[in-house]
CSV table of C-alpha atoms in Angstrom, one decimal:
chain,number,residue,atom,x,y,z
A,688,MET,CA,-1.2,152.1,31.0
A,689,ALA,CA,-1.7,150.1,34.3
A,690,ARG,CA,-0.1,147.1,32.7
A,691,GLY,CA,3.0,149.2,31.7
A,692,ALA,CA,3.4,150.7,35.1
A,693,GLY,CA,2.8,147.5,37.0
A,694,GLY,CA,5.6,145.6,35.3
A,695,PRO,CA,8.6,147.6,36.7
A,696,ALA,CA,7.1,148.0,40.1
A,697,GLY,CA,6.6,144.3,40.4
A,698,ALA,CA,10.1,143.6,39.3
A,699,ALA,CA,11.6,146.1,41.8
A,700,GLY,CA,9.5,144.7,44.6
A,701,ARG,CA,10.9,141.2,44.1
A,702,GLY,CA,14.5,142.6,44.2
A,703,GLY,CA,14.9,142.4,40.4
A,704,ALA,CA,16.4,145.0,38.2
A,705,LEU,CA,14.3,147.2,36.0
A,706,PRO,CA,14.0,145.9,32.5
A,707,PRO,CA,15.9,147.7,29.7
A,708,GLU,CA,14.1,150.4,27.8
A,709,GLY,CA,11.9,148.9,25.1
A,710,GLN,CA,10.9,145.9,27.2
A,711,VAL,CA,8.7,147.7,29.7
A,712,GLY,CA,5.2,146.1,29.7
A,713,ARG,CA,6.3,142.7,28.5
A,714,ARG,CA,5.0,139.6,30.2
A,715,PRO,CA,7.4,137.5,32.3
A,716,PRO,CA,8.8,134.4,30.5
A,717,GLY,CA,6.6,132.0,32.5
A,718,ALA,CA,3.4,133.8,31.4
A,719,ARG,CA,4.5,133.9,27.8
A,720,ARG,CA,5.1,130.1,27.9
A,721,ARG,CA,1.6,129.5,29.5
A,722,ARG,CA,0.0,131.7,26.8
A,723,ARG,CA,1.8,129.9,24.0
A,724,GLY,CA,0.6,126.5,25.4
A,725,GLN,CA,-3.0,127.8,25.5
A,726,ARG,CA,-2.8,128.9,21.9
A,727,GLN,CA,-1.4,125.6,20.8
A,728,ARG,CA,-4.1,123.7,22.7
A,729,GLY,CA,-6.7,125.9,21.1
A,730,ARG,CA,-5.4,125.2,17.6
A,731,GLY,CA,-5.4,121.5,18.3
A,732,VAL,CA,-9.1,121.6,19.4
A,733,ARG,CA,-10.0,123.6,16.3
A,734,ARG,CA,-8.2,121.1,14.1
A,735,ARG,CA,-10.0,118.2,15.7
A,736,ARG,CA,-13.3,119.9,15.3
A,737,ARG,CA,-12.6,120.6,11.6
A,738,ARG,CA,-11.5,117.0,11.2
A,739,ASP,CA,-14.6,115.5,12.9
A,740,GLY,CA,-17.0,117.9,11.1
A,741,ARG,CA,-17.9,120.2,14.0
A,742,GLY,CA,-16.2,123.3,12.8
A,743,GLY,CA,-19.4,125.0,11.5
A,744,ALA,CA,-20.7,125.5,8.0
A,745,GLY,CA,-17.6,127.4,6.8
A,746,HIS,CA,-15.2,124.6,7.5
A,747,ARG,CA,-14.4,121.7,5.2
A,748,GLY,CA,-16.5,118.8,6.2
A,749,GLY,CA,-18.9,120.9,8.3
A,750,GLY,CA,-21.9,119.1,9.5
A,751,GLY,CA,-20.4,115.7,8.6
A,752,VAL,CA,-20.9,114.1,12.0
A,753,ARG,CA,-24.5,115.4,12.2
A,754,ALA,CA,-25.2,114.1,8.7
A,755,ARG,CA,-23.8,110.7,9.6
A,756,ARG,CA,-25.9,110.6,12.7
A,757,ARG,CA,-29.0,111.5,10.8
A,758,ALA,CA,-28.2,108.7,8.3
A,759,GLY,CA,-27.7,106.3,11.2
A,760,ARG,CA,-24.2,105.5,10.3
A,761,ALA,CA,-21.3,105.5,12.8
A,762,ARG,CA,-17.8,106.3,11.7
A,763,PRO,CA,-15.8,103.1,11.5
A,764,ASP,CA,-12.7,102.5,13.5
A,765,ARG,CA,-10.6,102.1,10.4
A,766,GLY,CA,-12.1,104.7,8.1
A,767,ARG,CA,-10.8,106.4,5.0
A,768,ARG,CA,-11.8,109.9,4.0
A,769,ALA,CA,-12.9,110.7,0.5
A,770,LEU,CA,-13.9,114.2,-0.7
A,771,HIS,CA,-17.1,114.2,-2.6
A,772,LEU,CA,-19.3,117.2,-3.4
A,773,GLY,CA,-17.6,119.3,-0.7
A,774,ARG,CA,-18.3,116.8,2.1
A,775,VAL,CA,-16.1,114.4,3.8
A,776,ARG,CA,-17.5,110.9,3.9
A,777,TRP,CA,-16.0,107.9,5.5
A,778,HIS,CA,-15.5,104.4,4.1
A,779,GLY,CA,-15.2,101.4,6.3
A,780,PRO,CA,-12.5,98.8,6.3
A,781,PRO,CA,-12.2,96.9,3.0
A,782,GLU,CA,-14.4,93.9,2.6
A,783,ASP,CA,-14.7,91.2,0.0
A,784,HIS,CA,-15.7,92.0,-3.5
A,785,LEU,CA,-19.1,90.4,-3.2
A,786,GLY,CA,-21.9,92.3,-1.6
A,787,SER,CA,-19.8,95.4,-0.8
A,788,PRO,CA,-18.3,98.3,-2.7
A,789,ALA,CA,-14.7,98.0,-3.8
A,790,VAL,CA,-11.9,99.3,-1.6
A,791,ASN,CA,-11.1,102.4,-3.6
A,792,SER,CA,-14.7,103.3,-4.4
A,793,THR,CA,-16.4,106.6,-3.7
A,794,GLU,CA,-19.5,106.7,-1.6
A,795,HIS,CA,-22.3,108.8,-3.1
A,796,ASP,CA,-25.2,110.5,-1.3
A,797,THR,CA,-27.7,107.8,-1.9
A,798,GLY,CA,-30.7,109.7,-0.5
A,799,SER,CA,-30.9,112.3,-3.3
A,800,PRO,CA,-33.3,112.0,-6.3
A,801,ARG,CA,-30.3,112.2,-8.6
A,802,SER,CA,-28.6,109.3,-6.9
A,803,SER,CA,-31.8,107.3,-7.3
A,804,LEU,CA,-31.7,108.0,-11.0
A,805,TRP,CA,-28.1,106.8,-11.2
A,806,TYR,CA,-29.0,103.6,-9.3
A,807,ALA,CA,-31.9,103.0,-11.7
A,808,ALA,CA,-29.6,103.5,-14.7
A,809,ALA,CA,-26.9,101.2,-13.4
A,810,ALA,CA,-29.6,98.5,-12.6
A,811,PHE,CA,-31.0,98.9,-16.1
A,812,VAL,CA,-27.5,98.4,-17.7
A,813,PHE,CA,-26.9,95.3,-15.5
A,814,ALA,CA,-30.3,93.8,-16.3
A,815,VAL,CA,-30.0,94.4,-20.0
A,816,GLY,CA,-26.5,92.9,-20.1
A,817,MET,CA,-27.6,89.7,-18.2
A,818,ALA,CA,-30.7,89.4,-20.3
A,819,GLY,CA,-28.5,88.8,-23.4
A,820,THR,CA,-27.0,85.7,-21.8
A,821,THR,CA,-30.4,83.9,-21.6
A,822,LEU,CA,-32.0,85.4,-24.7
A,823,PRO,CA,-31.3,82.3,-26.9
A,824,THR,CA,-33.0,79.9,-24.5
A,825,PRO,CA,-36.5,79.7,-26.2
A,826,LEU,CA,-34.8,79.7,-29.6
A,827,TYR,CA,-32.6,76.6,-29.4
A,828,GLY,CA,-35.4,74.5,-30.8
A,829,LEU,CA,-35.6,76.7,-33.9
A,830,TYR,CA,-31.8,76.5,-34.4
A,831,ARG,CA,-32.0,72.8,-34.1
A,832,GLN,CA,-34.6,72.6,-36.8
A,833,GLU,CA,-32.8,75.1,-39.1
A,834,LEU,CA,-29.3,73.7,-38.7
A,835,GLY,CA,-30.1,70.1,-38.2
A,836,PHE,CA,-28.3,69.2,-35.0
A,837,GLY,CA,-29.5,67.3,-32.0
A,838,GLU,CA,-30.1,68.0,-28.3
A,839,LEU,CA,-26.5,67.1,-27.4
A,840,MET,CA,-25.2,70.0,-29.6
A,841,VAL,CA,-27.8,72.3,-28.0
A,842,THR,CA,-26.4,71.6,-24.6
A,843,VAL,CA,-22.8,72.0,-25.8
A,844,VAL,CA,-23.6,75.4,-27.4
A,845,PHE,CA,-25.2,76.4,-24.1
A,846,ALA,CA,-22.2,75.2,-22.0
A,847,VAL,CA,-19.7,77.2,-23.9
A,848,TYR,CA,-21.2,80.2,-22.1
A,849,ALA,CA,-19.8,78.9,-18.8
A,850,VAL,CA,-16.3,78.7,-20.2
A,851,GLY,CA,-16.5,82.4,-21.0
A,852,VAL,CA,-17.8,83.4,-17.6
A,853,ILE,CA,-15.2,81.4,-15.7
A,854,ALA,CA,-12.4,82.9,-17.9
A,855,ALA,CA,-13.6,86.4,-17.4
A,856,LEU,CA,-14.0,86.0,-13.6
A,857,LEU,CA,-10.5,84.6,-13.2
A,858,VAL,CA,-8.7,87.0,-15.4
A,859,ALA,CA,-10.7,90.3,-15.2
A,860,GLY,CA,-12.8,89.8,-12.1
A,861,ASP,CA,-11.2,92.7,-10.3
A,862,TYR,CA,-10.4,94.9,-13.3
A,863,SER,CA,-13.2,97.3,-12.4
A,864,ASP,CA,-11.5,98.1,-9.1
A,865,LYS,CA,-8.4,99.1,-11.0
A,866,LEU,CA,-9.7,100.6,-14.3
A,867,GLY,CA,-13.0,101.9,-13.0
A,868,ARG,CA,-16.6,100.7,-13.4
A,869,ARG,CA,-17.5,102.6,-16.5
A,870,PRO,CA,-14.7,101.3,-18.8
A,871,LEU,CA,-15.6,97.7,-17.8
A,872,LEU,CA,-19.3,98.4,-18.4
A,873,PHE,CA,-18.5,99.7,-21.9
A,874,ALA,CA,-16.4,96.6,-22.6
A,875,ALA,CA,-19.2,94.3,-21.4
A,876,LEU,CA,-21.8,96.1,-23.5
A,877,GLY,CA,-19.6,95.8,-26.5
A,878,LEU,CA,-19.1,92.1,-26.0
A,879,SER,CA,-22.8,91.6,-25.5
A,880,ALA,CA,-23.5,93.5,-28.8
A,881,ALA,CA,-20.9,91.4,-30.6
A,882,SER,CA,-22.6,88.3,-29.3
A,883,ALA,CA,-26.0,89.5,-30.6
A,884,VAL,CA,-24.4,90.2,-34.0
A,885,CYS,CA,-23.0,86.6,-34.1
A,886,PHE,CA,-26.6,85.3,-33.6
A,887,LEU,CA,-28.0,87.7,-36.2
A,888,LEU,CA,-25.6,86.6,-38.9
A,889,GLU,CA,-27.0,83.0,-38.7
A,890,GLY,CA,-23.7,81.5,-39.9
A,891,GLY,CA,-24.2,78.1,-38.5
A,892,LEU,CA,-22.6,76.4,-35.5
A,893,PRO,CA,-19.3,78.3,-35.5
A,894,LEU,CA,-21.1,81.6,-35.0
A,895,LEU,CA,-23.4,80.1,-32.4
A,896,PHE,CA,-20.3,79.0,-30.4
A,897,ALA,CA,-18.7,82.4,-30.9
A,898,GLY,CA,-21.9,84.2,-29.8
A,899,ARG,CA,-22.2,82.1,-26.6
A,900,LEU,CA,-18.5,82.5,-25.7
A,901,LEU,CA,-18.7,86.3,-26.1
A,902,SER,CA,-21.9,86.3,-24.1
A,903,GLY,CA,-20.0,84.4,-21.3
A,904,PHE,CA,-17.2,87.0,-21.4
A,905,ALA,CA,-19.7,89.8,-21.1
A,906,ALA,CA,-21.5,88.1,-18.2
A,907,GLY,CA,-18.2,87.8,-16.4
A,908,LEU,CA,-17.4,91.5,-16.7
A,909,PHE,CA,-21.0,92.5,-15.8
A,910,SER,CA,-20.8,90.3,-12.7
A,911,GLY,CA,-17.9,92.3,-11.3
A,912,ALA,CA,-18.4,95.9,-12.7
A,913,ALA,CA,-22.2,96.2,-12.8
A,914,THR,CA,-22.6,94.5,-9.4
A,915,ALA,CA,-20.2,96.9,-7.8
A,916,ALA,CA,-21.8,99.9,-9.5
A,917,VAL,CA,-25.3,99.0,-8.4
A,918,LEU,CA,-24.1,98.3,-4.9
A,919,GLU,CA,-22.4,101.7,-4.7
A,920,LEU,CA,-25.3,103.7,-6.1
A,921,ALA,CA,-28.2,101.9,-4.5
A,922,PRO,CA,-30.1,103.2,-1.5
A,923,GLY,CA,-28.2,102.2,1.6
A,924,GLY,CA,-30.8,99.9,3.1
A,925,SER,CA,-31.2,97.7,0.1
A,926,ARG,CA,-27.8,97.4,-1.6
A,927,GLY,CA,-27.4,93.7,-1.6
A,928,PHE,CA,-31.0,93.0,-2.7
A,929,ALA,CA,-30.7,95.7,-5.4
A,930,ALA,CA,-27.8,94.0,-7.1
A,931,THR,CA,-29.5,90.6,-6.8
A,932,ALA,CA,-32.7,91.9,-8.3
A,933,ALA,CA,-31.0,93.5,-11.3
A,934,ASN,CA,-29.0,90.3,-11.9
A,935,MET,CA,-31.9,87.8,-11.6
A,936,GLY,CA,-34.4,90.1,-13.2
A,937,GLY,CA,-32.2,90.4,-16.3
A,938,LEU,CA,-31.6,86.7,-16.5
A,939,GLY,CA,-35.3,86.1,-16.3
A,940,CYS,CA,-36.4,88.8,-18.7
A,941,GLY,CA,-34.1,87.5,-21.5
A,942,PRO,CA,-36.0,84.3,-22.3
A,943,LEU,CA,-39.4,86.0,-21.7
A,944,LEU,CA,-38.6,88.7,-24.2
A,945,ALA,CA,-37.2,86.3,-26.8
A,946,GLY,CA,-40.1,83.9,-26.4
A,947,VAL,CA,-42.8,86.5,-26.8
A,948,LEU,CA,-41.1,88.1,-29.9
A,949,ALA,CA,-40.3,84.8,-31.5
A,950,GLN,CA,-43.9,83.5,-31.0
A,951,TYR,CA,-45.9,86.6,-31.9
A,952,ALA,CA,-43.6,88.7,-34.2
A,953,PRO,CA,-42.0,88.0,-37.6
A,954,ARG,CA,-38.4,86.9,-38.0
A,955,PRO,CA,-38.1,84.9,-34.8
A,956,LEU,CA,-34.4,84.4,-35.0
A,957,VAL,CA,-33.7,88.0,-35.9
A,958,LEU,CA,-36.1,90.3,-34.0
A,959,PRO,CA,-35.1,89.3,-30.4
A,960,PHE,CA,-31.5,90.2,-31.1
A,961,VAL,CA,-32.4,93.4,-32.8
A,962,ALA,CA,-34.4,94.4,-29.8
A,963,HIS,CA,-31.5,93.5,-27.5
A,964,LEU,CA,-29.1,95.6,-29.6
A,965,ALA,CA,-31.5,98.6,-29.2
A,966,LEU,CA,-31.6,98.0,-25.4
A,967,LEU,CA,-27.8,97.8,-25.4
A,968,ALA,CA,-27.6,101.1,-27.2
A,969,ILE,CA,-29.8,102.7,-24.4
A,970,GLY,CA,-27.5,101.1,-21.9
A,971,PHE,CA,-24.4,102.6,-23.6
A,972,VAL,CA,-26.0,106.1,-23.4
A,973,LEU,CA,-26.8,105.6,-19.7
A,974,THR,CA,-23.3,104.4,-19.0
A,975,LEU,CA,-22.0,107.7,-20.5
A,976,VAL,CA,-23.8,109.7,-17.8
A,977,LEU,CA,-23.2,107.3,-14.9
A,978,PRO,CA,-20.8,108.7,-12.3
A,979,GLU,CA,-17.5,106.9,-11.9
A,980,THR,CA,-17.4,105.4,-8.4
A,981,VAL,CA,-13.8,104.4,-8.3
A,982,ARG,CA,-11.7,107.2,-6.9
A,983,ARG,CA,-8.2,106.3,-8.1
A,984,PRO,CA,-8.3,104.1,-11.3
A,985,ARG,CA,-5.0,102.4,-12.0
A,986,PRO,CA,-4.1,101.9,-15.7
A,987,ARG,CA,-2.9,98.7,-17.3
A,988,PRO,CA,-3.8,95.9,-15.0
A,989,GLY,CA,-2.1,92.6,-15.7
A,990,LEU,CA,-3.6,89.7,-17.6
A,991,ARG,CA,-2.5,87.2,-15.0
A,992,PRO,CA,-5.3,84.9,-13.7
A,993,ARG,CA,-6.3,85.4,-10.1
A,994,GLY,CA,-5.4,82.6,-7.9
A,995,MET,CA,-7.9,80.3,-6.3
A,996,ALA,CA,-7.3,79.0,-2.8
A,997,VAL,CA,-9.4,76.9,-0.4
A,998,PRO,CA,-7.5,76.9,2.9
A,999,ARG,CA,-7.7,73.7,5.0
A,1000,GLU,CA,-9.7,75.4,7.7
A,1001,VAL,CA,-12.4,76.4,5.2
A,1002,ARG,CA,-12.8,73.0,3.5
A,1003,PRO,CA,-15.4,71.7,6.0
A,1004,VAL,CA,-17.6,74.6,5.0
A,1005,PHE,CA,-16.6,74.8,1.4
A,1006,VAL,CA,-17.3,71.2,0.4
A,1007,PRO,CA,-21.0,71.1,1.4
A,1008,ALA,CA,-21.5,74.7,0.3
A,1009,GLY,CA,-19.9,74.0,-3.1
A,1010,LEU,CA,-22.0,70.9,-3.6
A,1011,ALA,CA,-25.1,72.9,-2.8
A,1012,CYS,CA,-24.1,75.6,-5.3
A,1013,PHE,CA,-23.2,73.0,-7.9
A,1014,THR,CA,-26.7,71.3,-7.5
A,1015,GLY,CA,-28.6,74.6,-7.6
A,1016,PHE,CA,-26.8,75.9,-10.7
A,1017,ALA,CA,-27.4,72.5,-12.4
A,1018,VAL,CA,-31.1,73.2,-12.0
A,1019,PHE,CA,-30.6,76.6,-13.6
A,1020,GLY,CA,-28.7,74.9,-16.5
A,1021,LEU,CA,-31.5,72.3,-17.0
A,1022,PHE,CA,-34.2,75.0,-17.4
A,1023,THR,CA,-32.2,77.4,-19.5
A,1024,ALA,CA,-30.9,74.8,-21.9
A,1025,VAL,CA,-33.3,71.8,-22.0
A,1026,SER,CA,-36.7,72.9,-20.7
A,1027,PRO,CA,-37.9,74.2,-24.1
A,1028,GLY,CA,-37.1,70.7,-25.5
A,1029,PHE,CA,-39.0,69.1,-22.6
A,1030,MET,CA,-42.0,71.2,-23.3
A,1031,SER,CA,-42.0,70.6,-27.1
A,1032,GLU,CA,-41.2,66.8,-27.1
A,1033,THR,CA,-42.7,65.6,-23.8
A,1034,LEU,CA,-45.5,68.0,-23.1
A,1035,HIS,CA,-46.2,68.7,-26.8
A,1036,LEU,CA,-46.3,72.5,-26.1
A,1037,THR,CA,-44.6,74.5,-28.9
A,1038,ASN,CA,-45.5,78.0,-27.7
A,1039,LEU,CA,-42.2,79.8,-27.3
A,1040,ALA,CA,-43.7,82.5,-25.1
A,1041,ALA,CA,-44.7,79.8,-22.6
A,1042,SER,CA,-41.2,78.3,-22.7
A,1043,GLY,CA,-39.8,81.7,-21.9
A,1044,ALA,CA,-42.3,82.3,-19.1
A,1045,VAL,CA,-41.3,79.0,-17.4
A,1046,VAL,CA,-37.6,80.0,-17.4
A,1047,PHE,CA,-38.6,83.4,-16.2
A,1048,SER,CA,-40.4,81.8,-13.2
A,1049,VAL,CA,-37.2,80.0,-12.2
A,1050,PHE,CA,-35.2,83.2,-11.9
A,1051,CYS,CA,-37.9,85.1,-10.2
A,1052,ALA,CA,-38.2,82.2,-7.6
A,1053,SER,CA,-34.5,82.3,-7.1
A,1054,LEU,CA,-34.7,86.0,-6.4
A,1055,LEU,CA,-37.4,85.3,-3.7
A,1056,GLY,CA,-35.2,82.6,-2.2
A,1057,GLN,CA,-32.2,84.8,-2.0
A,1058,ALA,CA,-34.3,87.5,-0.3
A,1059,ALA,CA,-35.5,85.0,2.2
A,1060,ALA,CA,-32.0,83.7,2.9
A,1061,GLY,CA,-31.0,87.1,4.3
A,1062,ARG,CA,-33.6,86.7,7.1
A,1063,VAL,CA,-32.7,83.1,8.1
A,1064,ARG,CA,-29.6,81.7,9.8
A,1065,VAL,CA,-27.1,80.3,7.3
A,1066,ALA,CA,-27.1,77.0,9.3
A,1067,LEU,CA,-30.8,76.7,8.6
A,1068,ALA,CA,-31.0,78.3,5.1
A,1069,LEU,CA,-28.5,75.8,3.5
A,1070,PRO,CA,-30.4,72.6,4.4
A,1071,LEU,CA,-33.7,74.3,3.6
A,1072,GLY,CA,-32.3,75.3,0.1
A,1073,CYS,CA,-31.3,71.6,-0.5
A,1074,LEU,CA,-34.8,70.6,0.6
A,1075,GLY,CA,-36.3,73.0,-2.0
A,1076,LEU,CA,-34.0,71.5,-4.7
A,1077,VAL,CA,-35.1,68.0,-3.8
A,1078,ALA,CA,-38.8,68.9,-3.9
A,1079,GLY,CA,-38.5,70.9,-7.1
A,1080,MET,CA,-36.7,68.3,-9.0
A,1081,ALA,CA,-39.1,65.6,-7.8
A,1082,GLN,CA,-41.9,67.7,-9.2
A,1083,VAL,CA,-40.0,68.1,-12.5
A,1084,GLY,CA,-39.6,64.3,-12.7
A,1085,GLY,CA,-43.3,63.9,-12.0
A,1086,SER,CA,-44.1,66.4,-14.8
A,1087,LEU,CA,-42.1,64.4,-17.3
A,1088,LEU,CA,-43.8,61.1,-16.3
A,1089,ALA,CA,-47.3,62.7,-16.3
A,1090,SER,CA,-46.8,65.1,-19.1
A,1091,SER,CA,-48.1,67.9,-16.9
A,1092,LEU,CA,-47.3,71.6,-17.5
A,1093,PRO,CA,-48.6,72.8,-14.1
A,1094,LEU,CA,-46.3,70.3,-12.3
A,1095,LEU,CA,-43.4,71.5,-14.4
A,1096,VAL,CA,-44.1,75.1,-13.4
A,1097,THR,CA,-44.5,74.2,-9.8
A,1098,GLY,CA,-41.2,72.4,-9.9
A,1099,ALA,CA,-39.5,75.4,-11.5
A,1100,VAL,CA,-40.7,77.7,-8.8
A,1101,THR,CA,-39.9,75.3,-5.9
A,1102,GLY,CA,-36.4,74.5,-7.4
A,1103,GLY,CA,-35.8,78.2,-8.0
A,1104,VAL,CA,-36.5,79.1,-4.4
A,1105,GLY,CA,-34.3,76.3,-3.2
A,1106,GLN,CA,-31.5,77.5,-5.5
A,1107,GLY,CA,-31.7,81.0,-4.1
A,1108,LEU,CA,-31.6,79.8,-0.5
A,1109,ALA,CA,-28.7,77.5,-1.1
A,1110,PHE,CA,-26.6,79.9,-3.2
A,1111,ARG,CA,-26.8,82.9,-1.0
A,1112,SER,CA,-26.4,81.0,2.3
A,1113,ALA,CA,-23.5,79.0,0.8
A,1114,LEU,CA,-21.8,82.3,-0.3
A,1115,ALA,CA,-22.3,83.7,3.2
A,1116,ALA,CA,-20.9,80.7,5.0
A,1117,VAL,CA,-17.8,80.6,2.8
A,1118,SER,CA,-17.3,84.4,3.1
A,1119,VAL,CA,-17.5,84.3,6.9
A,1120,ARG,CA,-15.2,81.3,7.4
A,1121,ALA,CA,-12.5,82.2,4.8
A,1122,PRO,CA,-9.5,84.1,6.2
A,1123,GLU,CA,-9.2,87.6,4.9
A,1124,GLU,CA,-6.0,87.0,3.0
A,1125,HIS,CA,-7.7,84.1,1.1
A,1126,ARG,CA,-11.3,85.3,0.9
A,1127,GLY,CA,-11.2,86.5,-2.7
A,1128,GLY,CA,-9.6,83.2,-3.9
A,1129,THR,CA,-12.0,81.1,-2.0
A,1130,ILE,CA,-15.0,82.9,-3.3
A,1131,SER,CA,-13.6,82.6,-6.9
A,1132,ALA,CA,-13.3,78.9,-6.4
A,1133,LEU,CA,-16.9,78.7,-5.2
A,1134,PHE,CA,-18.1,80.5,-8.4
A,1135,VAL,CA,-16.0,78.2,-10.6
A,1136,VAL,CA,-17.8,75.2,-8.9
A,1137,ALA,CA,-21.2,76.9,-9.5
A,1138,TYR,CA,-20.6,77.5,-13.2
A,1139,LEU,CA,-19.3,74.0,-13.6
A,1140,GLY,CA,-22.7,72.9,-12.3
A,1141,ILE,CA,-24.5,75.0,-14.8
A,1142,SER,CA,-22.6,73.4,-17.7
A,1143,LEU,CA,-21.4,69.8,-17.1
A,1144,PRO,CA,-24.6,68.2,-16.0
A,1145,VAL,CA,-26.5,69.7,-18.9
A,1146,VAL,CA,-24.1,68.3,-21.4
A,1147,GLY,CA,-24.6,65.0,-19.7
A,1148,VAL,CA,-28.4,65.3,-20.3
A,1149,GLY,CA,-27.7,66.0,-23.9
A,1150,ALA,CA,-25.4,63.0,-24.2
A,1151,LEU,CA,-27.9,60.7,-22.5
A,1152,SER,CA,-30.8,62.0,-24.7
A,1153,THR,CA,-29.1,60.5,-27.9
A,1154,GLY,CA,-29.6,57.0,-26.5
A,1155,LEU,CA,-32.4,57.2,-23.9
A,1156,GLY,CA,-34.5,60.0,-25.3
A,1157,LEU,CA,-35.0,63.4,-23.8
A,1158,ARG,CA,-37.7,62.3,-21.3
A,1159,ASN,CA,-35.6,59.5,-19.8
A,1160,ALA,CA,-32.5,61.7,-19.8
A,1161,GLY,CA,-34.4,64.3,-17.8
A,1162,LEU,CA,-35.6,61.7,-15.3
A,1163,VAL,CA,-32.0,60.5,-14.8
A,1164,PHE,CA,-30.9,64.1,-14.3
A,1165,ALA,CA,-33.7,64.7,-11.8
A,1166,GLY,CA,-32.9,61.6,-9.9
A,1167,CYS,CA,-29.2,62.6,-9.6
A,1168,VAL,CA,-30.0,66.0,-8.4
A,1169,VAL,CA,-32.5,64.6,-5.8
A,1170,ALA,CA,-29.8,62.2,-4.5
A,1171,LEU,CA,-27.0,64.7,-4.3
A,1172,ALA,CA,-29.1,67.5,-2.7
A,1173,SER,CA,-30.5,64.9,-0.2
A,1174,VAL,CA,-27.1,63.8,0.9
A,1175,VAL,CA,-25.8,67.4,1.2
A,1176,GLY,CA,-29.0,68.5,3.0
A,1177,VAL,CA,-28.9,65.7,5.5
A,1178,HIS,CA,-25.2,66.4,6.3
A,1179,LEU,CA,-25.9,70.2,6.7
A,1180,TRP,CA,-28.9,69.5,8.9
A,1181,ARG,CA,-26.8,67.2,11.2
A,1182,THR,CA,-24.0,69.8,11.5
A,1183,ARG,CA,-26.3,72.9,11.7
A,1184,ASP,CA,-25.3,73.5,15.4
A,1185,SER,CA,-21.6,73.0,14.8
A,1186,ASP,CA,-19.0,75.4,13.5
A,1187,VAL,CA,-19.4,74.1,9.9
A,1188,THR,CA,-22.2,76.4,8.9
A,1189,GLY,CA,-22.4,78.6,11.9
A,1190,ALA,CA,-22.3,81.9,10.1
A,1191,PRO,CA,-24.0,84.8,11.8
A,1192,GLU,CA,-27.6,85.4,11.3
A,1193,GLY,CA,-28.3,87.6,8.4
A,1194,SER,CA,-24.8,87.4,7.1
A,1195,GLY,CA,-26.1,86.3,3.8
C-alpha cells in the first residue's frame, strides 16, 4: 500500500504527470535497470560457484575444490573437465606418453579400496604379459640340445623379439590412446597366448622364431596400453614407480618361474608355457572387469608408422643418453640370452632354477636403480649409471675368468642397478630437452636405440662364440661394454654442470 501511494506523489512532486492507470506502483526505469543488473551479477556468481565446486552438495561438482585441496592437488591453469561418478575432476595439460596418463584419459578416484583393486589387477596383467617375454630364457639350452643348433642361433632367436617390439612401438604405440586401454590389452594377451602355443607345439626353429616375434609384438602393445592403465589406476603418489615395478617384476619373474618348473617338474619344455597360459587366462578375466580409462575412444586408427625425430637442439643430450641406454640394454640382452650358457659351459652349473634366479636378480636390481634415479639429479644419475655398468661388467668378466658364481651374481646386481640409473635418467634428460612438438618422436627414437642394444650385441656374442668359444666371446663383450660405458660416463661427468644433462632434479 505505501509503495503504491508513494509512486504518484513522488512523480507529481517532481513536476511529472501521473502514470496511466495500471502502471501505478511500478519502479522508475532507473531502478528497474539497477535491479536487473543485480540479478545478472547474482546469476554470474552462482554460475562461477557451481563451476568451481562451491555450490553446495546439490550442485553438480559440489565439494570439488575442497576434495582437491584435501588431496593436495591444485587445479592446473589449462585444465579439462571430465565427469566421473558425479564429480568433476580436472586433468592437467597433456604430457608425453611416458610416465603420465594419456591426453584423453579419465582420472579415477585412486584413494578408494575399489580403485586399489583395479590398480592391482592392471599391474598383474602387465606383469604376466611381460613375464612371457623372458619365459624361454632358462630353456634355450634345452632347445639347443633337442634341436641341435649352436649358441649363435640361440642369440638370433632371442633377437627376433626386439624386431617385434620395435615394430609394435612404431606402428601401434599410441593405439591405446585412440582405441582404449582394454582393447589393446586383450590384443596383447592374445598375442602372448599365441606365442606360448608356438613354443608348446615344439615344431623346430620356425615356430621358435614365430613365438619370439609374437612375444615382441605383445611386449610392444603392453608397453603402451598396460603402462598407461597402471599409471591411471595407481595411487597418486607412486604412479611412476608402480608401472616400473609391474614391468620389471614381470620380466624378472618369467625366467624364475620357467627355471623352477623346468628343474623340478616334469615336461620342462611344456609345463612353463602351460602355466603361463593359465596366468594369461586369469589376466583376460581381470581385463574384462577393468574400467576403461580412455574417455573418447576413436575407431580405426591408421597403420602408418609414427615418425621419429631428433631435433638438432636435442642431439647433445640424445647421443650420450642413447649410448647409455644402448649399453644398459646390451647388459640385459647378455643375461637374458647367454647367461644360462655361461653358467652351464663355464661355471659347470646346470641347475635351471639357478639360471632363472640370476636373471631375476638383474631385473630386480634394475628396479632398484630406477627407484634411486628418481631421487638424484639427472646430471649425476647418468654418469653413476655408467659407472655401475662398468663395475658390473668387470665383475662378469672376472667371473668368467675365475669360474665364480658369486662374482657373476654380484656383477648381475651391480650391472642391473647401473642399467636402471642410466635408463631412467636418460629418458628424463631426453624428455625434458625435447620440444613438445617432437617429444614423442624423440622418445620413440630413444627406445629404438635401446632395443637395438638388447639384440645386436648379443648376436655378436653368438657369432664370436662359434670361433672363440663362449667364455672368450663373453670376455670380448664385457670389455666392449666397459669401454663404451667408460667413455660415455666420463663425457657425462665432465658436462654434468652444463646444459647437456641439466634436467631438473627428480624429473626422472
